[in-house]
mmCIF file of C-alpha atoms and ligand atoms in Angstrom:
data_model
loop_
_atom_site.group_PDB
_atom_site.id
_atom_site.type_symbol
_atom_site.label_atom_id
_atom_site.label_comp_id
_atom_site.label_asym_id
_atom_site.label_seq_id
_atom_site.Cartn_x
_atom_site.Cartn_y
_atom_site.Cartn_z
ATOM 1 C CA UNK Y 1373 -3.499 24.709 39.793
ATOM 2 C CA UNK Y 1374 -5.281 25.209 36.323
ATOM 3 C CA UNK Y 1375 -4.165 22.038 34.671
ATOM 4 C CA UNK Y 1376 -4.467 21.600 30.831
ATOM 5 C CA UNK Y 1377 -6.929 18.818 29.942
ATOM 6 C CA UNK Y 1378 -6.455 16.808 26.771
ATOM 7 C CA UNK Y 1379 -8.760 14.108 25.383
ATOM 8 C CA UNK Y 1380 -7.885 11.239 23.023
ATOM 9 C CA UNK Y 1381 -10.831 9.797 20.940
ATOM 10 C CA UNK Y 1382 -9.850 6.354 19.541
ATOM 11 C CA UNK Y 1383 -11.312 5.920 16.012
ATOM 12 C CA UNK Y 1384 -8.608 3.853 14.209
ATOM 13 C CA UNK Y 1385 -10.232 0.531 14.375
ATOM 14 C CA UNK Y 1386 -11.763 -1.645 11.550
ATOM 15 C CA UNK Y 1387 -15.032 -2.338 13.144
ATOM 16 C CA UNK Y 1388 -14.846 -5.999 11.937
ATOM 17 C CA UNK Y 1389 -17.315 -7.385 14.506
ATOM 18 C CA UNK Y 1390 -19.981 -4.925 13.220
ATOM 19 C CA UNK Y 1391 -19.637 -6.354 9.753
ATOM 20 C CA UNK Y 1392 -20.348 -3.055 7.748
ATOM 21 C CA UNK Y 1393 -17.266 -3.641 5.541
ATOM 22 C CA UNK Y 1394 -15.819 -0.420 6.756
ATOM 23 C CA UNK Y 1395 -15.108 1.391 10.093
ATOM 24 C CA UNK Y 1396 -18.250 1.130 12.175
ATOM 25 C CA UNK Y 1397 -17.620 4.669 13.413
ATOM 26 C CA UNK Y 1398 -18.432 6.198 9.968
ATOM 27 C CA UNK Y 1399 -21.682 4.314 9.748
ATOM 28 C CA UNK Y 1400 -24.687 6.454 10.156
ATOM 29 C CA UNK Y 1401 -26.394 6.751 13.688
ATOM 30 C CA UNK Y 1402 -29.185 9.247 14.180
ATOM 31 C CA UNK Y 1403 -28.522 11.061 10.938
ATOM 32 C CA UNK Y 1404 -24.711 11.449 11.280
ATOM 33 C CA UNK Y 1405 -21.614 9.251 11.251
ATOM 34 C CA UNK Y 1406 -21.584 7.546 14.716
ATOM 35 C CA UNK Y 1407 -18.203 9.346 15.395
ATOM 36 C CA UNK Y 1408 -19.615 12.722 14.963
ATOM 37 C CA UNK Y 1409 -21.766 12.331 18.193
ATOM 38 C CA UNK Y 1410 -18.654 11.229 20.081
ATOM 39 C CA UNK Y 1411 -16.780 14.250 18.829
ATOM 40 C CA UNK Y 1412 -19.559 16.562 19.656
ATOM 41 C CA UNK Y 1413 -19.623 15.294 23.329
ATOM 42 C CA UNK Y 1414 -16.045 16.339 23.731
ATOM 43 C CA UNK Y 1415 -16.676 19.937 22.442
ATOM 44 C CA UNK Y 1416 -16.978 21.445 25.916
ATOM 45 C CA UNK Y 1417 -15.277 24.175 27.813
ATOM 46 C CA UNK Y 1418 -13.829 21.575 30.085
ATOM 47 C CA UNK Y 1419 -11.419 20.153 27.439
ATOM 48 C CA UNK Y 1420 -8.473 22.161 26.033
ATOM 49 C CA UNK Y 1421 -7.251 19.823 23.369
ATOM 50 C CA UNK Y 1422 -8.645 16.824 21.457
ATOM 51 C CA UNK Y 1423 -6.476 14.252 19.623
ATOM 52 C CA UNK Y 1424 -8.332 11.725 17.401
ATOM 53 C CA UNK Y 1425 -6.768 8.504 16.075
ATOM 54 C CA UNK Y 1426 -7.687 7.343 12.558
ATOM 55 C CA UNK Y 1427 -6.468 4.530 10.322
ATOM 56 C CA UNK Y 1428 -4.901 5.675 6.910
ATOM 57 C CA UNK Y 1429 -7.975 4.404 5.143
ATOM 58 C CA UNK Y 1430 -10.326 6.731 6.996
ATOM 59 C CA UNK Y 1431 -8.013 9.713 7.481
ATOM 60 C CA UNK Y 1432 -9.768 11.899 4.850
ATOM 61 C CA UNK Y 1433 -13.131 11.253 6.141
ATOM 62 C CA UNK Y 1434 -12.189 11.542 9.992
ATOM 63 C CA UNK Y 1435 -10.260 14.688 9.290
ATOM 64 C CA UNK Y 1436 -13.185 16.335 7.651
ATOM 65 C CA UNK Y 1437 -15.339 15.438 10.564
ATOM 66 C CA UNK Y 1438 -12.836 16.694 13.038
ATOM 67 C CA UNK Y 1439 -12.030 20.052 11.330
ATOM 68 C CA UNK Y 1440 -14.996 22.010 12.469
ATOM 69 C CA UNK Y 1441 -14.090 21.142 15.966
ATOM 70 C CA UNK Y 1442 -10.515 22.095 15.536
ATOM 71 C CA UNK Y 1443 -9.329 18.611 16.700
ATOM 72 C CA UNK Y 1444 -6.046 17.072 15.749
ATOM 73 C CA UNK Y 1445 -5.948 13.818 13.887
ATOM 74 C CA UNK Y 1446 -3.126 11.321 14.169
ATOM 75 C CA UNK Y 1447 -2.509 8.030 12.555
ATOM 76 C CA UNK Y 1448 -3.548 5.131 14.864
ATOM 77 C CA UNK Y 1449 -1.767 1.718 14.861
ATOM 78 C CA UNK Y 1450 -2.701 -1.904 14.358
ATOM 79 C CA UNK Y 1451 -4.073 -2.499 17.775
ATOM 80 C CA UNK Y 1452 -5.920 -0.008 20.127
ATOM 81 C CA UNK Y 1453 -2.856 -0.130 22.465
ATOM 82 C CA UNK Y 1454 -0.683 1.155 19.626
ATOM 83 C CA UNK Y 1455 -3.242 3.796 18.747
ATOM 84 C CA UNK Y 1456 -3.278 5.098 22.296
ATOM 85 C CA UNK Y 1457 0.538 5.278 22.201
ATOM 86 C CA UNK Y 1458 0.505 7.327 18.964
ATOM 87 C CA UNK Y 1459 -1.894 9.745 20.349
ATOM 88 C CA UNK Y 1460 -0.249 10.059 23.793
ATOM 89 C CA UNK Y 1461 2.900 11.200 21.660
ATOM 90 C CA UNK Y 1462 0.861 14.222 20.556
ATOM 91 C CA UNK Y 1463 -1.017 15.210 23.676
ATOM 92 C CA UNK Y 1464 0.221 18.188 25.482
ATOM 93 C CA UNK Y 1465 -2.192 18.392 28.519
ATOM 94 C CA UNK Y 1466 -1.398 17.729 32.176
ATOM 95 C CA UNK Y 1467 -4.396 15.518 32.258
ATOM 96 C CA UNK Y 1468 -5.562 13.127 29.503
ATOM 97 C CA UNK Y 1469 -8.932 11.408 29.165
ATOM 98 C CA UNK Y 1470 -8.933 8.332 26.886
ATOM 99 C CA UNK Y 1471 -12.167 7.447 25.195
ATOM 100 C CA UNK Y 1472 -13.352 5.008 22.670
ATOM 101 C CA UNK Y 1473 -14.816 6.658 19.649
ATOM 102 C CA UNK Y 1474 -17.353 3.810 19.707
ATOM 103 C CA UNK Y 1475 -18.981 5.327 22.716
ATOM 104 C CA UNK Y 1476 -21.045 7.985 21.430
ATOM 105 C CA UNK Y 1477 -23.651 8.068 24.256
ATOM 106 C CA UNK Y 1478 -21.140 9.364 26.690
ATOM 107 C CA UNK Y 1479 -22.511 12.629 28.260
ATOM 108 C CA UNK Y 1480 -20.904 15.858 28.841
ATOM 109 C CA UNK Y 1481 -21.781 15.395 32.596
ATOM 110 C CA UNK Y 1482 -19.916 12.199 32.713
ATOM 111 C CA UNK Y 1483 -16.783 13.843 30.936
ATOM 112 C CA UNK Y 1484 -16.949 16.598 33.649
ATOM 113 C CA UNK Y 1485 -17.224 14.129 36.517
ATOM 114 C CA UNK Y 1486 -14.358 12.188 35.189
ATOM 115 C CA UNK Y 1487 -12.144 15.396 35.124
ATOM 116 C CA UNK Y 1488 -13.058 16.380 38.580
ATOM 117 C CA UNK Y 1489 -12.192 12.731 39.845
ATOM 118 C CA UNK Y 1490 -8.726 12.662 38.136
ATOM 119 C CA UNK Y 1491 -8.068 16.166 39.687
ATOM 120 C CA UNK Y 1492 -8.915 14.768 43.141
ATOM 121 C CA UNK Y 1493 -7.559 11.045 42.882
ATOM 122 C CA UNK Y 1494 -4.856 11.102 40.145
ATOM 123 C CA UNK Y 1495 -6.942 8.667 37.968
ATOM 124 C CA UNK Y 1496 -10.611 8.090 37.098
ATOM 125 C CA UNK Y 1497 -11.962 4.989 35.391
ATOM 126 C CA UNK Y 1498 -15.665 4.967 34.399
ATOM 127 C CA UNK Y 1499 -17.209 1.607 35.325
ATOM 128 C CA UNK Y 1500 -20.530 -0.001 36.260
ATOM 129 C CA UNK Y 1501 -21.082 -2.611 38.977
ATOM 130 C CA UNK Y 1502 -21.582 -5.818 37.273
ATOM 131 C CA UNK Y 1503 -25.311 -6.930 37.386
ATOM 132 C CA UNK Y 1504 -24.765 -10.474 35.708
ATOM 133 C CA UNK Y 1505 -22.930 -13.219 37.513
ATOM 134 C CA UNK Y 1506 -19.587 -13.713 35.746
ATOM 135 C CA UNK Y 1507 -17.569 -16.804 35.639
ATOM 136 C CA UNK Y 1508 -14.200 -18.160 34.102
ATOM 137 C CA UNK Y 1509 -15.133 -20.790 31.615
ATOM 138 C CA UNK Y 1510 -12.942 -23.108 29.550
ATOM 139 C CA UNK Y 1511 -13.911 -25.808 26.974
ATOM 140 C CA UNK Y 1512 -17.741 -25.110 27.674
ATOM 141 C CA UNK Y 1513 -17.595 -25.635 31.395
ATOM 142 C CA UNK Y 1514 -17.392 -23.241 34.463
ATOM 143 C CA UNK Y 1515 -14.000 -23.480 36.008
ATOM 144 C CA UNK Y 1516 -14.170 -20.554 38.523
ATOM 145 C CA UNK Y 1517 -17.007 -18.550 39.882
ATOM 146 C CA UNK Y 1518 -16.279 -14.830 40.513
ATOM 147 C CA UNK Y 1519 -17.541 -12.677 43.283
ATOM 148 C CA UNK Y 1520 -20.121 -10.486 41.693
ATOM 149 C CA UNK Y 1521 -20.008 -7.887 44.623
ATOM 150 C CA UNK Y 1522 -16.595 -6.843 43.515
ATOM 151 C CA UNK Y 1523 -16.998 -7.137 39.737
ATOM 152 C CA UNK Y 1524 -17.153 -4.098 37.479
ATOM 153 C CA UNK Y 1525 -17.558 -3.503 33.781
ATOM 154 C CA UNK Y 1526 -15.094 -1.065 32.650
ATOM 155 C CA UNK Y 1527 -16.028 1.670 30.270
ATOM 156 C CA UNK Y 1528 -14.375 4.818 28.931
ATOM 157 C CA UNK Y 1529 -13.618 7.823 29.396
ATOM 158 C CA UNK Y 1530 -10.680 7.028 31.629
ATOM 159 C CA UNK Y 1531 -8.685 9.898 32.796
ATOM 160 C CA UNK Y 1532 -5.079 10.017 33.943
ATOM 161 C CA UNK Y 1533 -2.206 12.199 34.670
ATOM 162 C CA UNK Y 1534 -0.606 12.357 31.223
ATOM 163 C CA UNK Y 1535 3.083 11.718 32.492
ATOM 164 C CA UNK Y 1536 1.957 8.491 34.419
ATOM 165 C CA UNK Y 1537 -0.118 6.878 31.600
ATOM 166 C CA UNK Y 1538 2.523 7.814 29.030
ATOM 167 C CA UNK Y 1539 5.191 6.210 31.179
ATOM 168 C CA UNK Y 1540 3.062 3.150 31.734
ATOM 169 C CA UNK Y 1541 2.412 2.686 28.010
ATOM 170 C CA UNK Y 1542 6.159 3.073 27.424
ATOM 171 C CA UNK Y 1543 6.932 0.373 30.041
ATOM 172 C CA UNK Y 1544 4.316 -1.784 28.311
ATOM 173 C CA UNK Y 1545 6.633 -2.084 25.251
ATOM 174 C CA UNK Y 1546 4.908 -4.374 22.616
ATOM 175 C CA UNK Y 1547 2.350 -6.058 24.940
ATOM 176 C CA UNK Y 1548 -1.204 -5.591 23.766
ATOM 177 C CA UNK Y 1549 -4.128 -4.518 26.292
ATOM 178 C CA UNK Y 1550 -7.843 -4.215 25.801
ATOM 179 C CA UNK Y 1551 -7.981 -0.953 27.782
ATOM 180 C CA UNK Y 1552 -5.800 1.716 29.511
ATOM 181 C CA UNK Y 1553 -6.660 0.788 33.123
ATOM 182 C CA UNK Y 1554 -4.928 -2.534 32.621
ATOM 183 C CA UNK Y 1555 -1.672 -0.773 31.628
ATOM 184 C CA UNK Y 1556 -1.976 1.721 34.590
ATOM 185 C CA UNK Y 1557 -2.625 -1.334 36.980
ATOM 186 C CA UNK Y 1558 0.507 -3.079 35.655
ATOM 187 C CA UNK Y 1559 3.003 -0.322 35.840
ATOM 188 C CA UNK Y 1560 1.615 2.528 37.984
ATOM 189 C CA UNK Y 1561 -0.821 1.400 40.684
ATOM 190 C CA UNK Y 1562 -4.555 1.051 41.558
ATOM 191 C CA UNK Y 1563 -6.589 3.473 39.449
ATOM 192 C CA UNK Y 1564 -9.817 5.040 40.777
ATOM 193 C CA UNK Y 1565 -13.125 3.590 39.843
ATOM 194 C CA UNK Y 1566 -15.975 6.081 39.394
ATOM 195 C CA UNK Y 1567 -19.683 5.470 38.269
ATOM 196 C CA UNK Y 1568 -20.063 5.281 34.596
ATOM 197 C CA UNK Y 1569 -23.332 5.476 32.861
ATOM 198 C CA UNK Y 1570 -25.717 2.619 31.864
ATOM 199 C CA UNK Y 1571 -26.360 4.157 28.471
ATOM 200 C CA UNK Y 1572 -22.606 4.561 27.844
ATOM 201 C CA UNK Y 1573 -22.462 1.393 25.636
ATOM 202 C CA UNK Y 1574 -19.709 0.652 23.209
ATOM 203 C CA UNK Y 1575 -21.073 0.146 19.618
ATOM 204 C CA UNK Y 1576 -19.550 -3.234 18.735
ATOM 205 C CA UNK Y 1577 -22.090 -5.310 16.705
ATOM 206 C CA UNK Y 1578 -24.454 -4.099 13.871
ATOM 207 C CA UNK Y 1579 -27.468 -4.638 16.304
ATOM 208 C CA UNK Y 1580 -26.000 -2.060 18.593
ATOM 209 C CA UNK Y 1581 -26.825 0.610 15.958
ATOM 210 C CA UNK Y 1582 -30.422 -0.374 15.818
ATOM 211 C CA UNK Y 1583 -32.340 -1.318 19.083
ATOM 212 C CA UNK Y 1584 -32.908 0.418 22.350
ATOM 213 C CA UNK Y 1585 -30.476 3.232 21.737
ATOM 214 C CA UNK Y 1586 -30.617 6.362 23.842
ATOM 215 C CA UNK Y 1587 -32.133 9.151 21.603
ATOM 216 C CA UNK Y 1588 -29.920 12.083 20.595
ATOM 217 C CA UNK Y 1589 -31.624 15.416 21.157
ATOM 218 C CA UNK Y 1590 -32.518 16.794 17.707
ATOM 219 C CA UNK Y 1591 -32.166 20.612 18.033
ATOM 220 C CA UNK Y 1592 -32.657 21.720 14.315
ATOM 221 C CA UNK Y 1593 -29.311 20.240 13.574
ATOM 222 C CA UNK Y 1594 -29.130 21.123 9.823
ATOM 223 C CA UNK Y 1595 -29.693 24.629 8.783
ATOM 224 C CA UNK Y 1596 -29.891 25.836 5.152
ATOM 225 C CA UNK Y 1597 -28.531 29.143 3.793
ATOM 226 C CA UNK Y 1598 -28.640 30.920 0.352
ATOM 227 C CA UNK Y 1599 -26.481 33.862 -0.961
ATOM 228 C CA UNK Y 1600 -26.173 35.810 -4.137
ATOM 229 C CA UNK Y 1601 -23.574 38.341 -5.162
ATOM 230 C CA UNK Y 1602 -23.074 40.398 -8.338
ATOM 231 C CA UNK Y 1603 -20.375 42.580 -9.559
ATOM 232 C CA UNK Y 1604 -20.098 44.447 -12.867
ATOM 233 C CA UNK Y 1605 -17.055 44.495 -15.154
ATOM 234 C CA UNK Y 1606 -14.809 47.510 -15.346
ATOM 235 C CA UNK Y 1607 -11.152 48.298 -15.747
ATOM 236 C CA UNK Y 1608 -8.566 45.535 -15.392
ATOM 237 C CA UNK Y 1609 -7.252 42.379 -16.915
ATOM 238 C CA UNK Y 1610 -8.159 39.662 -14.308
ATOM 239 C CA UNK Y 1611 -10.826 38.580 -12.008
ATOM 240 C CA UNK Y 1612 -10.618 36.848 -8.613
ATOM 241 C CA UNK Y 1613 -13.075 34.111 -8.120
ATOM 242 C CA UNK Y 1614 -13.023 31.825 -4.915
ATOM 243 C CA UNK Y 1615 -9.507 33.190 -4.268
ATOM 244 C CA UNK Y 1616 -8.288 32.262 -7.836
ATOM 245 C CA UNK Y 1617 -6.804 34.998 -10.040
ATOM 246 C CA UNK Y 1618 -8.060 34.301 -13.532
ATOM 247 C CA UNK Y 1619 -7.018 36.338 -16.624
ATOM 248 C CA UNK Y 1620 -9.912 38.083 -18.425
ATOM 249 C CA UNK Y 1621 -10.054 41.209 -20.704
ATOM 250 C CA UNK Y 1622 -11.929 43.118 -17.888
ATOM 251 C CA UNK Y 1623 -11.777 43.283 -14.101
ATOM 252 C CA UNK Y 1624 -14.669 43.382 -11.540
ATOM 253 C CA UNK Y 1625 -15.507 46.709 -9.885
ATOM 254 C CA UNK Y 1626 -15.772 46.473 -6.117
ATOM 255 C CA UNK Y 1627 -14.756 47.821 -2.816
ATOM 256 C CA UNK Y 1628 -13.071 44.656 -2.004
ATOM 257 C CA UNK Y 1629 -11.323 42.370 -4.445
ATOM 258 C CA UNK Y 1630 -14.765 41.631 -6.134
ATOM 259 C CA UNK Y 1631 -14.653 37.970 -5.458
ATOM 260 C CA UNK Y 1632 -18.399 37.205 -6.042
ATOM 261 C CA UNK Y 1633 -18.077 33.539 -5.183
ATOM 262 C CA UNK Y 1634 -16.463 34.212 -1.880
ATOM 263 C CA UNK Y 1635 -19.168 36.927 -1.124
ATOM 264 C CA UNK Y 1636 -22.093 34.576 -2.132
ATOM 265 C CA UNK Y 1637 -20.682 31.797 0.147
ATOM 266 C CA UNK Y 1638 -20.250 34.223 3.072
ATOM 267 C CA UNK Y 1639 -23.722 35.465 2.712
ATOM 268 C CA UNK Y 1640 -25.169 31.812 2.424
ATOM 269 C CA UNK Y 1641 -23.144 30.747 5.603
ATOM 270 C CA UNK Y 1642 -24.272 33.860 7.644
ATOM 271 C CA UNK Y 1643 -27.833 33.339 6.539
ATOM 272 C CA UNK Y 1644 -28.010 29.701 7.426
ATOM 273 C CA UNK Y 1645 -26.701 30.699 10.914
ATOM 274 C CA UNK Y 1646 -29.434 33.139 11.266
ATOM 275 C CA UNK Y 1647 -26.976 36.166 11.202
ATOM 276 C CA UNK Y 1648 -26.851 39.612 9.392
ATOM 277 C CA UNK Y 1649 -25.292 39.642 5.844
ATOM 278 C CA UNK Y 1650 -21.795 40.566 4.919
ATOM 279 C CA UNK Y 1651 -22.419 44.320 4.654
ATOM 280 C CA UNK Y 1652 -22.988 44.192 8.447
ATOM 281 C CA UNK Y 1653 -19.772 42.552 9.251
ATOM 282 C CA UNK Y 1654 -17.484 43.974 6.605
ATOM 283 C CA UNK Y 1655 -19.251 47.382 5.408
ATOM 284 C CA UNK Y 1656 -18.109 48.743 2.118
ATOM 285 C CA UNK Y 1657 -18.062 52.109 3.529
ATOM 286 C CA UNK Y 1658 -15.101 51.033 5.921
ATOM 287 C CA UNK Y 1659 -11.792 51.961 4.298
ATOM 288 C CA UNK Y 1660 -10.308 49.021 6.198
ATOM 289 C CA UNK Y 1661 -12.105 46.701 3.602
ATOM 290 C CA UNK Y 1662 -10.817 48.443 0.480
ATOM 291 C CA UNK Y 1663 -9.280 45.937 -1.823
ATOM 292 C CA UNK Y 1664 -9.815 43.247 1.026
ATOM 293 C CA UNK Y 1665 -8.944 39.694 0.400
ATOM 294 C CA UNK Y 1666 -12.327 38.070 0.331
ATOM 295 C CA UNK Y 1667 -10.985 34.557 1.193
ATOM 296 C CA UNK Y 1668 -9.599 36.064 4.343
ATOM 297 C CA UNK Y 1669 -12.920 37.457 5.204
ATOM 298 C CA UNK Y 1670 -14.459 34.036 4.382
ATOM 299 C CA UNK Y 1671 -12.173 32.459 7.063
ATOM 300 C CA UNK Y 1672 -13.527 35.244 9.441
ATOM 301 C CA UNK Y 1673 -17.001 34.211 8.583
ATOM 302 C CA UNK Y 1674 -16.045 30.598 9.318
ATOM 303 C CA UNK Y 1675 -14.962 31.671 12.756
ATOM 304 C CA UNK Y 1676 -18.159 33.660 13.316
ATOM 305 C CA UNK Y 1677 -20.521 30.751 12.526
ATOM 306 C CA UNK Y 1678 -18.302 28.395 14.687
ATOM 307 C CA UNK Y 1679 -18.775 30.627 17.543
ATOM 308 C CA UNK Y 1680 -22.523 30.447 16.996
ATOM 309 C CA UNK Y 1681 -22.151 26.674 17.153
ATOM 310 C CA UNK Y 1682 -22.310 25.729 13.577
ATOM 311 C CA UNK Y 1683 -20.030 24.363 10.880
ATOM 312 C CA UNK Y 1684 -20.595 23.822 7.252
ATOM 313 C CA UNK Y 1685 -21.597 20.374 5.991
ATOM 314 C CA UNK Y 1686 -21.689 21.101 2.288
ATOM 315 C CA UNK Y 1687 -21.593 23.967 -0.070
ATOM 316 C CA UNK Y 1688 -22.940 24.271 -3.667
ATOM 317 C CA UNK Y 1689 -21.968 27.265 -5.724
ATOM 318 C CA UNK Y 1690 -23.204 28.246 -9.181
ATOM 319 C CA UNK Y 1691 -21.639 30.943 -11.225
ATOM 320 C CA UNK Y 1692 -22.924 32.661 -14.214
ATOM 321 C CA UNK Y 1693 -20.288 34.437 -16.405
ATOM 322 C CA UNK Y 1694 -20.058 35.016 -20.125
ATOM 323 C CA UNK Y 1695 -16.359 35.426 -19.436
ATOM 324 C CA UNK Y 1696 -13.613 34.445 -18.511
ATOM 325 C CA UNK Y 1697 -14.018 30.563 -19.207
ATOM 326 C CA UNK Y 1698 -13.977 28.850 -15.738
ATOM 327 C CA UNK Y 1699 -13.938 25.163 -16.326
ATOM 328 C CA UNK Y 1700 -10.265 24.889 -16.007
ATOM 329 C CA UNK Y 1701 -10.259 26.663 -12.557
ATOM 330 C CA UNK Y 1702 -13.016 24.791 -10.865
ATOM 331 C CA UNK Y 1703 -10.467 22.357 -9.092
ATOM 332 C CA UNK Y 1704 -8.450 25.231 -7.716
ATOM 333 C CA UNK Y 1705 -11.472 27.174 -6.620
ATOM 334 C CA UNK Y 1706 -12.831 24.156 -4.824
ATOM 335 C CA UNK Y 1707 -9.472 23.617 -3.164
ATOM 336 C CA UNK Y 1708 -9.308 27.362 -1.936
ATOM 337 C CA UNK Y 1709 -12.892 27.079 -0.475
ATOM 338 C CA UNK Y 1710 -11.925 23.807 1.092
ATOM 339 C CA UNK Y 1711 -8.964 25.256 2.850
ATOM 340 C CA UNK Y 1712 -10.743 28.506 4.008
ATOM 341 C CA UNK Y 1713 -13.637 26.513 5.563
ATOM 342 C CA UNK Y 1714 -11.766 23.434 6.683
ATOM 343 C CA UNK Y 1715 -14.257 21.314 4.688
ATOM 344 C CA UNK Y 1716 -13.445 18.333 2.656
ATOM 345 C CA UNK Y 1717 -13.485 19.107 -1.112
ATOM 346 C CA UNK Y 1718 -16.062 16.271 -1.710
ATOM 347 C CA UNK Y 1719 -18.538 18.474 0.209
ATOM 348 C CA UNK Y 1720 -17.925 21.407 -2.060
ATOM 349 C CA UNK Y 1721 -19.198 21.789 -5.663
ATOM 350 C CA UNK Y 1722 -18.671 24.741 -8.069
ATOM 351 C CA UNK Y 1723 -20.603 24.909 -11.192
ATOM 352 C CA UNK Y 1724 -20.088 27.532 -13.888
ATOM 353 C CA UNK Y 1725 -22.070 28.376 -16.907
ATOM 354 C CA UNK Y 1726 -22.926 31.344 -19.425
ATOM 355 C CA UNK Y 1727 -26.395 33.016 -19.765
ATOM 356 C CA UNK Y 1728 -26.674 32.294 -23.372
ATOM 357 C CA UNK Y 1729 -26.291 35.932 -24.245
ATOM 358 C CA UNK Y 1730 -29.404 36.934 -22.170
ATOM 359 C CA UNK Y 1731 -29.574 39.635 -19.530
ATOM 360 C CA UNK Y 1732 -26.716 41.631 -18.019
ATOM 361 C CA UNK Y 1733 -24.528 38.430 -17.534
ATOM 362 C CA UNK Y 1734 -25.222 37.361 -21.206
ATOM 363 C CA UNK Y 1735 -24.268 40.775 -22.418
ATOM 364 C CA UNK Y 1736 -20.884 40.461 -20.577
ATOM 365 C CA UNK Y 1737 -21.634 43.310 -18.151
ATOM 366 C CA UNK Y 1738 -20.932 41.350 -14.949
ATOM 367 C CA UNK Y 1739 -20.785 38.118 -13.088
ATOM 368 C CA UNK Y 1740 -23.337 36.571 -10.750
ATOM 369 C CA UNK Y 1741 -22.679 33.838 -8.081
ATOM 370 C CA UNK Y 1742 -25.205 31.918 -6.145
ATOM 371 C CA UNK Y 1743 -24.503 29.590 -3.194
ATOM 372 C CA UNK Y 1744 -26.439 27.259 -1.049
ATOM 373 C CA UNK Y 1745 -25.041 25.725 2.206
ATOM 374 C CA UNK Y 1746 -26.044 23.429 4.903
ATOM 375 C CA UNK Y 1747 -24.676 23.732 8.391
ATOM 376 C CA UNK Y 1748 -24.523 21.227 11.165
ATOM 377 C CA UNK Y 1749 -24.747 21.913 14.814
ATOM 378 C CA UNK Y 1750 -21.495 21.830 16.890
ATOM 379 C CA UNK Y 1751 -22.966 23.416 20.060
ATOM 380 C CA UNK Y 1752 -20.777 23.183 23.083
HETATM 381 N N1 LIG I 1176 -9.301 1.527 17.923
HETATM 382 C C1 LIG I 1176 -8.178 2.224 17.517
HETATM 383 N N2 LIG I 1176 -7.166 1.536 16.946
HETATM 384 C C2 LIG I 1176 -7.172 0.205 16.711
HETATM 385 C C3 LIG I 1176 -8.300 -0.482 17.131
HETATM 386 C C4 LIG I 1176 -9.309 0.133 17.692
HETATM 387 O O1 LIG I 1176 -8.152 3.507 17.794
HETATM 388 N N3 LIG I 1176 -6.172 -0.360 16.111
HETATM 389 C C5 LIG I 1176 -10.525 2.237 18.506
HETATM 390 C C6 LIG I 1176 -11.804 1.914 17.787
HETATM 391 O O2 LIG I 1176 -11.969 2.757 16.713
HETATM 392 C C7 LIG I 1176 -12.843 2.043 18.783
HETATM 393 C C8 LIG I 1176 -12.058 1.680 20.099
HETATM 394 O O3 LIG I 1176 -10.764 1.644 19.839
HETATM 395 O O4 LIG I 1176 -13.388 3.299 18.908
HETATM 396 C C9 LIG I 1176 -12.489 0.339 20.781
HETATM 397 O O5 LIG I 1176 -12.285 -0.724 19.897
HETATM 398 P P1 LIG I 1176 -13.310 -1.747 19.236
HETATM 399 O O6 LIG I 1176 -14.618 -1.436 19.824
HETATM 400 O O7 LIG I 1176 -12.805 -3.025 19.357
HETATM 401 O O8 LIG I 1176 -13.495 -1.197 17.766
HETATM 402 P P2 LIG I 1176 -12.786 -2.031 16.486
HETATM 403 O O9 LIG I 1176 -11.460 -2.433 16.782
HETATM 404 O O10 LIG I 1176 -13.009 -0.941 15.371
HETATM 405 O O11 LIG I 1176 -13.940 -3.195 16.186
HETATM 406 P P3 LIG I 1176 -13.509 -4.686 15.971
HETATM 407 O O12 LIG I 1176 -12.669 -5.077 17.289
HETATM 408 O O13 LIG I 1176 -14.913 -5.221 15.961
HETATM 409 O O14 LIG I 1176 -12.763 -4.818 14.574
HETATM 410 MG MG1 LIG I 1177 -11.182 -4.074 18.309
#
């Protein structure tokens, strides 16, 4: 049977022990928020759906990180247990992997192994055999020695049949657990242990962000692109810029809707991804694109670069126009770009100015838009 595989990535904690004054998962690690690396690991053909938990404080930032991957974001709860429950409510797969966002060093190989094991055994808990001797201690003295031979340190991911783990969590009621295997043990049965990875540590304290961490492979992660477009004024009484219809005493002449901003952004994105320009994808000799809605084409371009393994990190647009006045429309234009590209508005800037009467823009003959973008790698 071809079971649907979902994953839950838990990111709704406060990270108090790390002491950064905010969620540790948004703190930088190898040039990106720590959570970004975890999200990237689950971007694999083996997983059909990813649900990420976030607190309401981090919702905007975590949603922006998840958007390029197409992951769902749900509000977590006050405890990890409650966060898992909230996410389980949204999961639609037959199998579910539950993973701490705080374990960015997990590998795609371990994720694959975990999925293979749950398909064979009905559960799969990544764990490492204990190497240190462990004891029960109370009030500073050892009360009981434990048999190290049968001791394991539990990690995530942990994989379950969705129906089973969901029903276990329902049975758990309001009780709080530190991991999912404990809930499974209590209400379902004995889950299967599989070998975890030594490097799959959980970022807990500030020091975990600094010393002895496995290196992330840097593969030209940031790409830069630049795009320019010009259209000249002709008949009409409005222009469309970044999807916003703005009154003007002239219109812009174009095969499409003449949205110079959308066109400059598309060229910048394609260029950053090392692809051909918009003329190649949407030729102006093709009747199909007559009067085309350029923001729709921009969404297409976003999909094209996603397929190449990239997503925009920030976009900087500069427009030169003697008319119409654009300042009142900057917010709406930014919002339109944000929606088309699933990129948080904080990562988009649109600036507008005139040309002080100089050149073709200054003489009111047309409008020019420039755009610079950076892309990040979201390679599967
Ligand atoms: N987590 C969650 N919801 C909570 C608490 C924790 O989704 N209410 C997530 C964290 O974001 C983390 C994972 O569960 O990825 C494991 O928790 P932990 O390492 O304890 O992280 P925090 O709870 O954020 O840290 P601390 O306990 O130091 O505050
Ligand atoms: Mg915690």
